[in-house]
Amino acid sequence: MNTEDFDFHLPEELIAQTPLKNRDASRLLVLDRDKDEVEHKQFTNIKDYLQKGDCLVLNDTRVLPARLYGIKEDTGAKVEVLLLHQQEGDTWEVLAKPAKKIKAGTVLLFGEGKIRATCTEIKDHGGRILQLDYDGILYEILDELGEMPLPPYIKEQLPEKERYQTVYAKEEGSAAAPTAGLHFTNTLLDEIRAMGVTIAFITLHVGLGTFRPVSEDTIDDHTMHAEFYHMSQETADTLADVKAHNGRIVAVGTTSTRTLETIARDNNGQFSQSSGWTDIFIYPPYTFQAIDGLITNFHLPKSTLIMMVSAFAGRERILNAYQEAVHERYRFFSFGDAMLIL
């Protein structure tokens, strides 16, 4: 298939720049694949579409405040670094600006030396490997010095860091939030549990590749980014039990979907405790082995994410739903409204 097959027109003013005051106040577009029908609801209506025996799978990754501003030790020139992922010990792969000024051996200082970083390797496209040196606990220092790495289409500042975290965020390591989960409150999750719906957790640390549009003309030529995932034995057992009793597995977000489909693919459709890196690329045609439903936000044109949801619901059906969402003035992308596909 061609990348252009997943393009659509989106007025810029529909790109949500700030989160709503109340997480669950967003709108919900419900797409029924069997009936080929669309309904317009509020996110709290999600309970009306879940039933006893179902399982919601949430990604409990936590976003690092990973954007750091500092200086070069030798010249005092300003630099910006975005921590992407930890390799071994205190070695990190990062994106750096201005990258051409940061060569192997360059020393960078952040927070007046609270973090001292030495460039040990040059990667492509602004990437660098940094060896960090600091006193104390890195995550606490990042909470003090770092900024949230908001997607490039968000121009507004975020006054509260926690608003770019899910209420159940736990495992540090993401460069971006699993945004479908931002709509849930603890109260709403408790109400869903009280219905007899199981809540299960997986971890996938979201990389910035999730925002990268596909630049190749044909989908097959695109190289998918890899992200680290983990599923516990407890979650694997829960999902196996849900399937055995004909319950539905509803993934919250494309990140949960990537994890579940990777594990099912690698285990003949079954679930088991698993950790690793996944570069699974889901696009039409694709046979899903793990999920029965999907809660997701509205995605960028020509992105791997709109290709994934098109694989689940059908390209024409998704593009028609997106067209209706534009007409109804839904809010798009990370801080936008949500879609439920069943």
Short mmCIF file of C-alpha atoms in Angstrom, two decimals, residues 1-341:
data_model
loop_
_atom_site.label_atom_id
_atom_site.label_comp_id
_atom_site.label_asym_id
_atom_site.label_seq_id
_atom_site.Cartn_x
_atom_site.Cartn_y
_atom_site.Cartn_z
CA MET A 1 0.00 0.00 0.00
CA ASN A 2 1.03 3.60 -0.54
CA THR A 3 1.68 6.03 2.28
CA GLU A 4 -0.61 8.57 0.61
CA ASP A 5 -3.50 6.16 1.16
CA PHE A 6 -3.44 7.21 4.83
CA ASP A 7 -3.46 10.96 4.35
CA PHE A 8 -6.33 13.21 5.39
CA HIS A 9 -6.99 16.93 5.77
CA LEU A 10 -6.82 18.24 9.32
CA PRO A 11 -7.41 21.92 10.11
CA GLU A 12 -4.58 23.11 12.32
CA GLU A 13 -6.96 24.60 14.87
CA LEU A 14 -8.19 21.08 15.74
CA ILE A 15 -4.77 20.07 17.10
CA ALA A 16 -5.25 20.20 20.87
CA GLN A 17 -2.56 22.37 22.46
CA THR A 18 -3.53 21.95 26.10
CA PRO A 19 -5.22 19.20 28.10
CA LEU A 20 -8.77 19.63 29.36
CA LYS A 21 -9.18 20.56 33.03
CA ASN A 22 -10.85 17.22 33.75
CA ARG A 23 -9.25 14.14 32.21
CA ASP A 24 -12.50 12.30 31.51
CA ALA A 25 -14.28 15.34 30.04
CA SER A 26 -13.05 14.54 26.54
CA ARG A 27 -15.34 13.37 23.78
CA LEU A 28 -15.52 9.77 22.59
CA LEU A 29 -16.19 8.63 19.04
CA VAL A 30 -17.42 5.04 19.10
CA LEU A 31 -16.86 2.99 15.96
CA ASP A 32 -18.74 -0.31 15.72
CA ARG A 33 -17.01 -2.44 13.09
CA ASP A 34 -19.84 -4.98 12.75
CA LYS A 35 -22.62 -2.43 12.35
CA ASP A 36 -20.37 0.04 10.51
CA GLU A 37 -21.81 2.78 12.70
CA VAL A 38 -20.37 5.80 14.49
CA GLU A 39 -21.69 7.30 17.73
CA HIS A 40 -20.64 10.50 19.48
CA LYS A 41 -20.34 10.26 23.26
CA GLN A 42 -18.38 11.56 26.24
CA PHE A 43 -15.42 9.57 27.53
CA THR A 44 -17.24 8.61 30.73
CA ASN A 45 -19.67 6.70 28.48
CA ILE A 46 -16.87 4.17 27.94
CA LYS A 47 -18.54 2.14 30.70
CA ASP A 48 -21.59 1.62 28.48
CA TYR A 49 -19.49 -0.37 26.01
CA LEU A 50 -17.66 -2.60 28.47
CA GLN A 51 -19.12 -5.66 30.15
CA LYS A 52 -18.35 -8.11 32.90
CA GLY A 53 -15.55 -10.46 31.87
CA ASP A 54 -13.78 -7.92 29.66
CA CYS A 55 -10.23 -6.79 30.34
CA LEU A 56 -8.75 -3.33 29.83
CA VAL A 57 -5.00 -3.43 29.20
CA LEU A 58 -3.17 -0.26 30.26
CA ASN A 59 0.42 0.79 29.61
CA ASP A 60 1.92 1.86 32.95
CA THR A 61 5.04 3.52 31.52
CA ARG A 62 6.02 6.86 33.02
CA VAL A 63 7.38 9.74 30.95
CA LEU A 64 10.77 11.07 31.91
CA PRO A 65 11.13 14.87 32.12
CA ALA A 66 13.90 14.19 29.68
CA ARG A 67 14.48 17.52 27.91
CA LEU A 68 17.53 19.20 29.42
CA TYR A 69 19.01 22.62 28.73
CA GLY A 70 22.67 23.19 29.49
CA ILE A 71 25.99 24.46 28.22
CA LYS A 72 29.21 23.18 26.72
CA GLU A 73 31.85 23.10 29.44
CA ASP A 74 34.60 24.55 27.24
CA THR A 75 32.75 27.43 25.56
CA GLY A 76 29.58 28.03 27.58
CA ALA A 77 27.52 27.67 24.41
CA LYS A 78 23.90 26.67 25.03
CA VAL A 79 22.81 23.11 24.19
CA GLU A 80 19.60 21.10 24.37
CA VAL A 81 19.47 17.37 24.96
CA LEU A 82 16.57 14.92 24.91
CA LEU A 83 17.20 11.62 26.69
CA LEU A 84 15.80 8.81 24.53
CA HIS A 85 16.67 5.61 26.32
CA GLN A 86 19.15 4.23 28.79
CA GLN A 87 21.66 1.74 27.43
CA GLU A 88 23.95 0.42 30.17
CA GLY A 89 24.52 2.04 33.53
CA ASP A 90 24.54 5.79 33.07
CA THR A 91 25.01 5.68 29.30
CA TRP A 92 22.12 7.21 27.34
CA GLU A 93 21.20 7.64 23.72
CA VAL A 94 20.02 11.21 23.20
CA LEU A 95 19.01 13.74 20.59
CA ALA A 96 21.13 16.87 20.81
CA LYS A 97 20.88 20.43 19.45
CA PRO A 98 22.97 21.87 17.92
CA ALA A 99 24.27 18.38 17.19
CA LYS A 100 27.11 19.49 14.93
CA LYS A 101 28.71 21.32 17.87
CA ILE A 102 28.72 18.21 20.07
CA LYS A 103 31.56 15.94 19.06
CA ALA A 104 33.08 12.88 20.71
CA GLY A 105 34.76 14.06 23.90
CA THR A 106 32.58 17.15 24.33
CA VAL A 107 31.50 17.71 27.94
CA LEU A 108 28.07 19.18 28.70
CA LEU A 109 26.88 20.67 31.99
CA PHE A 110 23.27 20.76 33.18
CA GLY A 111 21.94 22.49 36.28
CA GLU A 112 25.30 24.17 36.94
CA GLY A 113 27.00 20.81 36.93
CA LYS A 114 24.40 18.68 38.73
CA ILE A 115 24.67 16.48 35.63
CA ARG A 116 27.97 16.29 33.74
CA ALA A 117 27.67 14.48 30.42
CA THR A 118 30.47 13.37 28.12
CA CYS A 119 29.77 12.56 24.47
CA THR A 120 31.23 9.15 23.68
CA GLU A 121 29.72 8.40 20.26
CA ILE A 122 28.11 10.19 17.33
CA LYS A 123 24.92 8.74 15.83
CA ASP A 124 22.87 9.72 12.80
CA HIS A 125 20.29 12.54 12.65
CA GLY A 126 21.47 14.43 15.72
CA GLY A 127 21.83 11.36 17.90
CA ARG A 128 24.60 11.12 20.46
CA ILE A 129 25.68 8.70 23.18
CA LEU A 130 26.31 10.45 26.49
CA GLN A 131 27.95 9.13 29.65
CA LEU A 132 26.27 10.86 32.60
CA ASP A 133 27.98 11.71 35.87
CA TYR A 134 25.98 13.00 38.86
CA ASP A 135 25.51 12.65 42.61
CA GLY A 136 22.27 11.20 43.92
CA ILE A 137 19.32 9.66 42.11
CA LEU A 138 19.04 10.52 38.42
CA TYR A 139 15.23 10.52 38.26
CA GLU A 140 15.05 12.98 41.16
CA ILE A 141 17.55 15.26 39.42
CA LEU A 142 15.54 15.03 36.19
CA ASP A 143 12.38 15.99 38.08
CA GLU A 144 14.22 19.13 39.19
CA LEU A 145 16.00 20.06 35.95
CA GLY A 146 14.10 18.44 33.10
CA GLU A 147 11.10 19.43 31.04
CA MET A 148 8.46 17.12 29.60
CA PRO A 149 9.30 16.20 25.98
CA LEU A 150 6.00 17.27 24.45
CA PRO A 151 5.38 16.33 20.80
CA PRO A 152 6.53 18.87 18.21
CA TYR A 153 2.97 19.83 17.21
CA ILE A 154 2.26 21.15 20.73
CA LYS A 155 3.45 24.74 21.00
CA GLU A 156 2.00 25.63 24.41
CA GLN A 157 3.85 25.15 27.69
CA LEU A 158 2.54 22.53 30.11
CA PRO A 159 2.09 24.07 33.58
CA GLU A 160 1.75 20.74 35.38
CA LYS A 161 4.12 17.88 34.51
CA GLU A 162 1.69 15.28 35.86
CA ARG A 163 -0.88 16.25 33.24
CA TYR A 164 1.31 14.49 30.65
CA GLN A 165 1.28 11.32 32.76
CA THR A 166 -1.48 8.77 33.14
CA VAL A 167 -2.86 8.44 36.68
CA TYR A 168 -1.40 4.92 36.79
CA ALA A 169 2.05 5.79 35.39
CA LYS A 170 4.66 3.78 37.26
CA GLU A 171 7.62 2.47 35.23
CA GLU A 172 10.08 5.26 34.32
CA GLY A 173 11.37 5.24 30.77
CA SER A 174 9.19 6.86 28.11
CA ALA A 175 10.03 9.77 25.85
CA ALA A 176 6.30 10.32 25.27
CA ALA A 177 3.05 9.52 27.04
CA PRO A 178 0.71 6.67 26.03
CA THR A 179 -1.91 9.30 25.39
CA ALA A 180 -5.02 7.13 25.12
CA GLY A 181 -4.64 6.54 28.85
CA LEU A 182 -4.66 10.24 29.72
CA HIS A 183 -8.49 10.22 29.71
CA PHE A 184 -8.81 7.86 32.68
CA THR A 185 -9.25 9.00 36.27
CA ASN A 186 -8.84 6.78 39.31
CA THR A 187 -12.56 7.15 39.97
CA LEU A 188 -13.48 6.01 36.47
CA LEU A 189 -11.13 3.02 36.73
CA ASP A 190 -12.72 2.04 40.05
CA GLU A 191 -16.18 2.24 38.48
CA ILE A 192 -15.04 0.02 35.62
CA ARG A 193 -13.58 -2.53 38.04
CA ALA A 194 -16.87 -2.52 39.98
CA MET A 195 -18.61 -3.64 36.76
CA GLY A 196 -16.56 -6.85 36.74
CA VAL A 197 -14.08 -5.61 34.15
CA THR A 198 -10.47 -6.62 34.86
CA ILE A 199 -7.69 -4.04 34.67
CA ALA A 200 -4.31 -5.41 33.57
CA PHE A 201 -1.00 -3.63 33.03
CA ILE A 202 1.82 -3.97 30.55
CA THR A 203 4.81 -1.68 30.02
CA LEU A 204 6.03 -0.26 26.73
CA HIS A 205 8.42 2.67 26.83
CA VAL A 206 7.27 5.00 24.09
CA GLY A 207 9.96 6.36 21.77
CA LEU A 208 9.88 9.54 19.68
CA GLY A 209 9.61 7.39 16.58
CA THR A 210 5.92 7.15 17.38
CA PHE A 211 5.50 10.73 16.09
CA ARG A 212 7.55 10.24 12.95
CA PRO A 213 5.50 10.26 9.74
CA VAL A 214 6.25 7.62 7.15
CA SER A 215 8.42 9.33 4.54
CA GLU A 216 8.70 6.43 2.08
CA ASP A 217 6.22 6.26 -0.79
CA THR A 218 5.25 2.68 -0.03
CA ILE A 219 4.60 1.30 3.44
CA ASP A 220 6.76 -1.78 2.92
CA ASP A 221 9.85 0.43 2.64
CA HIS A 222 9.39 2.00 6.09
CA THR A 223 11.73 0.91 8.90
CA MET A 224 9.85 0.74 12.18
CA HIS A 225 11.43 2.07 15.38
CA ALA A 226 11.96 -0.35 18.26
CA GLU A 227 10.58 0.10 21.79
CA PHE A 228 11.16 -1.84 25.00
CA TYR A 229 8.23 -3.78 26.46
CA HIS A 230 7.48 -6.01 29.45
CA MET A 231 4.56 -8.23 30.42
CA SER A 232 4.42 -9.83 33.86
CA GLN A 233 3.30 -13.39 34.49
CA GLU A 234 0.33 -12.00 36.42
CA THR A 235 -0.88 -10.08 33.37
CA ALA A 236 -0.24 -13.05 31.08
CA ASP A 237 -2.32 -15.30 33.35
CA THR A 238 -5.09 -12.70 33.53
CA LEU A 239 -5.31 -12.37 29.76
CA ALA A 240 -5.28 -16.14 29.26
CA ASP A 241 -8.16 -16.44 31.72
CA VAL A 242 -10.15 -13.71 29.97
CA LYS A 243 -9.72 -15.43 26.62
CA ALA A 244 -10.65 -18.82 28.11
CA HIS A 245 -13.95 -17.37 29.34
CA ASN A 246 -14.70 -15.56 26.06
CA GLY A 247 -14.09 -12.12 27.49
CA ARG A 248 -12.83 -9.28 25.32
CA ILE A 249 -9.37 -7.80 25.56
CA VAL A 250 -9.58 -4.06 25.01
CA ALA A 251 -6.21 -2.38 24.54
CA VAL A 252 -5.86 1.17 25.80
CA GLY A 253 -3.70 2.75 23.15
CA THR A 254 -1.54 1.71 20.25
CA THR A 255 1.37 1.07 22.65
CA SER A 256 -0.59 -1.58 24.53
CA THR A 257 -1.65 -3.01 21.17
CA ARG A 258 1.95 -3.25 19.95
CA THR A 259 2.95 -5.10 23.10
CA LEU A 260 0.03 -7.53 23.08
CA GLU A 261 0.31 -8.33 19.38
CA THR A 262 4.09 -8.80 19.64
CA ILE A 263 3.74 -11.32 22.46
CA ALA A 264 0.84 -13.14 20.82
CA ARG A 265 2.75 -13.31 17.52
CA ASP A 266 5.81 -14.75 19.21
CA ASN A 267 3.83 -17.31 21.26
CA ASN A 268 1.41 -18.79 18.73
CA GLY A 269 -1.44 -16.57 19.86
CA GLN A 270 -0.84 -17.15 23.57
CA PHE A 271 0.32 -14.83 26.35
CA SER A 272 3.37 -15.38 28.53
CA GLN A 273 5.72 -13.36 30.69
CA SER A 274 7.96 -11.54 28.26
CA SER A 275 10.42 -8.66 27.90
CA GLY A 276 12.30 -7.33 24.92
CA TRP A 277 12.33 -4.87 22.07
CA THR A 278 9.54 -4.77 19.53
CA ASP A 279 9.65 -3.25 16.07
CA ILE A 280 6.32 -4.71 15.00
CA PHE A 281 4.72 -2.70 12.20
CA ILE A 282 0.98 -3.23 11.96
CA TYR A 283 -0.74 -2.09 8.78
CA PRO A 284 -3.41 -3.49 6.44
CA PRO A 285 -3.83 -6.34 5.87
CA TYR A 286 -3.05 -7.75 9.32
CA THR A 287 -4.69 -10.49 11.37
CA PHE A 288 -4.95 -9.48 15.02
CA GLN A 289 -4.31 -12.28 17.49
CA ALA A 290 -4.55 -10.49 20.84
CA ILE A 291 -7.07 -7.65 20.98
CA ASP A 292 -10.83 -7.43 20.51
CA GLY A 293 -11.20 -3.69 21.04
CA LEU A 294 -9.09 -0.55 21.05
CA ILE A 295 -9.27 2.80 22.82
CA THR A 296 -7.11 5.34 21.06
CA ASN A 297 -6.69 9.03 20.27
CA PHE A 298 -6.82 10.55 16.78
CA HIS A 299 -3.49 10.22 14.99
CA LEU A 300 -1.31 12.12 12.54
CA PRO A 301 -1.86 11.74 8.80
CA LYS A 302 0.43 9.18 7.16
CA SER A 303 1.69 7.93 10.55
CA THR A 304 2.27 4.32 11.55
CA LEU A 305 -0.47 4.81 14.17
CA ILE A 306 -3.26 5.60 11.72
CA MET A 307 -2.04 2.61 9.71
CA MET A 308 -2.40 0.41 12.81
CA VAL A 309 -5.97 1.51 13.55
CA SER A 310 -6.78 1.10 9.86
CA ALA A 311 -5.57 -2.48 10.07
CA PHE A 312 -7.96 -3.05 12.96
CA ALA A 313 -11.05 -1.31 11.59
CA GLY A 314 -10.44 -0.98 7.84
CA ARG A 315 -8.82 1.95 6.05
CA GLU A 316 -11.96 3.39 4.48
CA ARG A 317 -13.92 3.02 7.70
CA ILE A 318 -11.20 4.84 9.67
CA LEU A 319 -10.80 7.64 7.15
CA ASN A 320 -14.57 8.13 7.08
CA ALA A 321 -14.64 8.27 10.88
CA TYR A 322 -11.79 10.79 10.88
CA GLN A 323 -13.65 12.90 8.34
CA GLU A 324 -16.68 12.87 10.61
CA ALA A 325 -14.49 13.75 13.60
CA VAL A 326 -13.14 16.77 11.70
CA HIS A 327 -16.68 17.80 10.77
CA GLU A 328 -17.78 17.47 14.41
CA ARG A 329 -14.74 19.47 15.58
CA TYR A 330 -13.11 16.78 17.69
CA ARG A 331 -9.76 17.65 19.25
CA PHE A 332 -6.84 15.74 17.71
CA PHE A 333 -3.56 14.14 18.83
CA SER A 334 -1.97 13.82 22.29
CA PHE A 335 -4.24 16.12 24.31
CA GLY A 336 -7.24 15.48 22.08
CA ASP A 337 -10.37 13.38 22.22
CA ALA A 338 -10.66 9.61 22.07
CA MET A 339 -12.01 6.85 19.86
CA LEU A 340 -13.32 3.44 20.87
CA ILE A 341 -13.20 0.74 18.21
#
